[in-house]
XYZ file of C-alpha atoms in Angstrom:
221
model
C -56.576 20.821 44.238
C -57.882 20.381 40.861
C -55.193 17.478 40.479
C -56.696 16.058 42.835
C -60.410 16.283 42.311
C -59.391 15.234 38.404
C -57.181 11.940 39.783
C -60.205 10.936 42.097
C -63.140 11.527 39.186
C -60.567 9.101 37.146
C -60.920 6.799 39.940
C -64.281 6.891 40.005
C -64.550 6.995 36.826
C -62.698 3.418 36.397
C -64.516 1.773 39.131
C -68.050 2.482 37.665
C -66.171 1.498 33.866
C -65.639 -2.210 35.962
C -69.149 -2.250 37.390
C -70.756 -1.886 33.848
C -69.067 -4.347 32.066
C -69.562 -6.854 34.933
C -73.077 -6.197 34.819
C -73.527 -6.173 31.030
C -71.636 -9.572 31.715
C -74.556 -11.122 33.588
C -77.129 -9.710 31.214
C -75.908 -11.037 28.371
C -75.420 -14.525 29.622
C -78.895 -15.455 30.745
C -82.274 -14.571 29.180
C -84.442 -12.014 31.002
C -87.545 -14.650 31.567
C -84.566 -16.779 33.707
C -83.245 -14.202 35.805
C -86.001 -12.688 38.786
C -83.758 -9.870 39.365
C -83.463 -8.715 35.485
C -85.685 -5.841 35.278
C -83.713 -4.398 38.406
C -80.180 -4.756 36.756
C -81.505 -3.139 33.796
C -82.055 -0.080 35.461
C -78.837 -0.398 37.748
C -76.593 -1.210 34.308
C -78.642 1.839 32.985
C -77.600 4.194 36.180
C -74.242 3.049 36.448
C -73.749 3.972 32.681
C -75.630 7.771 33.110
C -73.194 7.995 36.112
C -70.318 7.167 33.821
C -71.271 9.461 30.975
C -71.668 12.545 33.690
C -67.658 11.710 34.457
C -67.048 11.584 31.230
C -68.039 14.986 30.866
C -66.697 16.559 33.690
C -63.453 15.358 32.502
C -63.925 16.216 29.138
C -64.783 19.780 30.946
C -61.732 19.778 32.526
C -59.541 19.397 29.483
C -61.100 21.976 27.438
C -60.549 24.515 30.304
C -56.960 23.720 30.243
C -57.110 23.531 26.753
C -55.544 19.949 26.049
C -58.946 18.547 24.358
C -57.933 17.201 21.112
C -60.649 18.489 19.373
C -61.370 16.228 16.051
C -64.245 17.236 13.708
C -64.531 14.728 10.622
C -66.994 13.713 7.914
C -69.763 12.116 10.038
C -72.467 9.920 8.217
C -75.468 10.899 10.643
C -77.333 7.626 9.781
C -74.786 5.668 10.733
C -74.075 7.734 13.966
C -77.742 8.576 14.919
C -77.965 4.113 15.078
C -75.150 3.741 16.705
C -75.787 5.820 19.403
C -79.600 4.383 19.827
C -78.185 1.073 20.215
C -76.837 1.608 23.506
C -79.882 2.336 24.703
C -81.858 -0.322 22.755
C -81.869 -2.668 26.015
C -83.694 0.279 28.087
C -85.837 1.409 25.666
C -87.161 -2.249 24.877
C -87.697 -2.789 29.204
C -89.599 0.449 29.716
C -91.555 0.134 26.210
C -90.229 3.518 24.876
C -90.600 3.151 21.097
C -87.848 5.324 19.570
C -87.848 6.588 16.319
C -84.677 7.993 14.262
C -85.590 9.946 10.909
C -82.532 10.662 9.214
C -81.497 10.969 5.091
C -79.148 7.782 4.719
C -77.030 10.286 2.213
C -76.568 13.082 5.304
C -72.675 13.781 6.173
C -71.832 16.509 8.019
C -68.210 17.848 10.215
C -67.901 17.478 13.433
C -66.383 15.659 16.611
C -67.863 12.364 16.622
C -67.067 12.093 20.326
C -68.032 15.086 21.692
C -71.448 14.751 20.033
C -72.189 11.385 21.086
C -71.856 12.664 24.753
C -74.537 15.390 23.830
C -76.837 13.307 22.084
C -76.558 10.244 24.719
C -77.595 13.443 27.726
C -80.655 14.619 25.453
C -81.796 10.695 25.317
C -81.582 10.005 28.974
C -83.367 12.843 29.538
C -86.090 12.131 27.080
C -86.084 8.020 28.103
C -86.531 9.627 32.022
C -89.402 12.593 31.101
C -91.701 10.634 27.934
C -94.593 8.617 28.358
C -93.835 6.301 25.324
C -92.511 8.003 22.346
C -89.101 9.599 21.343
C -88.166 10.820 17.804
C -84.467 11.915 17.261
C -83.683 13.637 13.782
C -81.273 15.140 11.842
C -81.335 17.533 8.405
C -79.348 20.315 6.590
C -80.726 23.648 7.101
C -80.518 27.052 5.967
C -76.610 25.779 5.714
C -76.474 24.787 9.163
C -77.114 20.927 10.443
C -80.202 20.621 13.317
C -80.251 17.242 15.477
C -83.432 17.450 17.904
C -84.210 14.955 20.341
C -88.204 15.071 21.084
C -90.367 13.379 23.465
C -94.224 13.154 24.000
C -93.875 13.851 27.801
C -94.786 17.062 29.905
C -92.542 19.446 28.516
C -89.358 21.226 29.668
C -90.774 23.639 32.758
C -90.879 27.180 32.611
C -87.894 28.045 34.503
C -86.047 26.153 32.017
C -87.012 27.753 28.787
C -86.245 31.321 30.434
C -83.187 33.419 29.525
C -84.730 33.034 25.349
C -83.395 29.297 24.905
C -79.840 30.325 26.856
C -79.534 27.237 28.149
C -76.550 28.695 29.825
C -78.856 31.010 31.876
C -80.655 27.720 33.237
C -77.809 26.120 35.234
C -78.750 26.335 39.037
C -76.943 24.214 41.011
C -78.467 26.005 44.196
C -82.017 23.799 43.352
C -80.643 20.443 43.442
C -80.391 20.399 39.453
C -76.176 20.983 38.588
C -77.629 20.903 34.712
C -73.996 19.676 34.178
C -75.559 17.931 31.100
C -76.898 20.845 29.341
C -73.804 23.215 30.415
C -71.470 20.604 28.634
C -74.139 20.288 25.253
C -73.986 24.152 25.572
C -70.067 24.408 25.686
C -69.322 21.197 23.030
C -71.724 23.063 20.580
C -70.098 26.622 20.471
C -67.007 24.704 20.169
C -68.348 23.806 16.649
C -67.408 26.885 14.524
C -67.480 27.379 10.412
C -67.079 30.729 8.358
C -67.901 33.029 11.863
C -70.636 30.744 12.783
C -70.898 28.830 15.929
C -73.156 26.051 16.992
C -75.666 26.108 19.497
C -78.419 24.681 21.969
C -81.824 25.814 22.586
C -84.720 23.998 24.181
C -88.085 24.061 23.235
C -91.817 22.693 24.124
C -93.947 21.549 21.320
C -92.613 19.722 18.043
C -93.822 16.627 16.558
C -94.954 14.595 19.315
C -96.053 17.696 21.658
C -93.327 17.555 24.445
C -89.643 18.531 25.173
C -87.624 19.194 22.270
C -83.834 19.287 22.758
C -82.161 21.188 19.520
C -78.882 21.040 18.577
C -77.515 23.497 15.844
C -74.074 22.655 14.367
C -72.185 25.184 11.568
């Protein structure tokens, strides 16, 4: 059975891969003011992708439960990643007016698997670009040893039901309320795969920060 389900989320998986880059196709080839129907591919390129990612992960999911992830940390430069990772979201960001902001030291390296952390920064920026009114500030520093990426937004908050269980994000997966929280179960596992001299990463969430709303926080060893 799980064969199966893994084969046809590899399907899927392709099908929606096609879809994108036939889409990002026709946006690239005309200029928004010449195309009525622009603003609406936008946001069908930008579903299509989020729908991609979330396969993505429950494939990823998949291998590290049979244990056949191949696991990479390296030296990261986090300006360079932080950038890159924006950038596939510039195209949203610049149709819904969402100014983002990325405060990193140019200088910052830090271990860890480049892949696996894209994938949890990329779910804590959809979320923000879906939840803030018009501001989102993503960061990373060295602290107390450790590394801390947050993702903040200036919108309503995370609610209460979410920030229960004292930031175990683990604790806030219901897939009985119509939320599978699929994305923060997979930044939950990829973190406490990230493990240095008995310490292991991990996720918390938190109202508040700089710009007053959600905070997503990432701790890496």
């Amino acid at each position: 059975m799980a064969n199966f389900l893994v084969s046809s989320v590899h399907d899927m998986k392709n099908s929606v891969s096609m879809l994108i880059c036939g889409l990002d196709k026709v946006l690239t080839s005309v200029e928004a003011a010449e195309l009525s129907t622009h603003a609406e591919l936008v946001q069908m390129n930008h579903e299509a992708k989020r729908i991609n990612n979330r396969l993505i992960q429950l494939l990823t999911l998949y291998k590290l439960g049979q244990k056949i992830y191949p696991f990479d940390p390296q030296s990261v430069c986090l300006d360079d990643f932080l950038r890159t990772t924006v950038a596939q979201y510039a195209q949203l960001l610049k149709f819904r007016q969402i100014h983002l902001e990325v405060r990193v030291d140019p200088g910052l390296y830090w271990y860890f698997d480049e892949d696996l952390i894209s994938g949890v920064i990329g779910n804590a920026l959809n979320n923000a670009m879906r939840h803030t009114h018009d501001h989102i500030l993503i960061s990373a520093e060295a602290h107390e040893g450790g590394l801390v990426l947050r993702v903040e937004d200036d919108g309503d908050g995370y609610p209460p039901e979410l920030l229960q269980g004292d930031g175990n994000v683990m604790q806030s997966v219901d897939f009985h309320g119509g939320s599978t929280g699929l994305g923060l179960y997979f930044s939950a596992m990829v973190a406490r795969m990230h493990r240095n001299q008995g310490v292991q990463g991990d996720l918390c969430l938190e109202n508040g920060g700089s710009l007053q709303g959600a905070c997503f926080v990432l701790h890496l060893p």
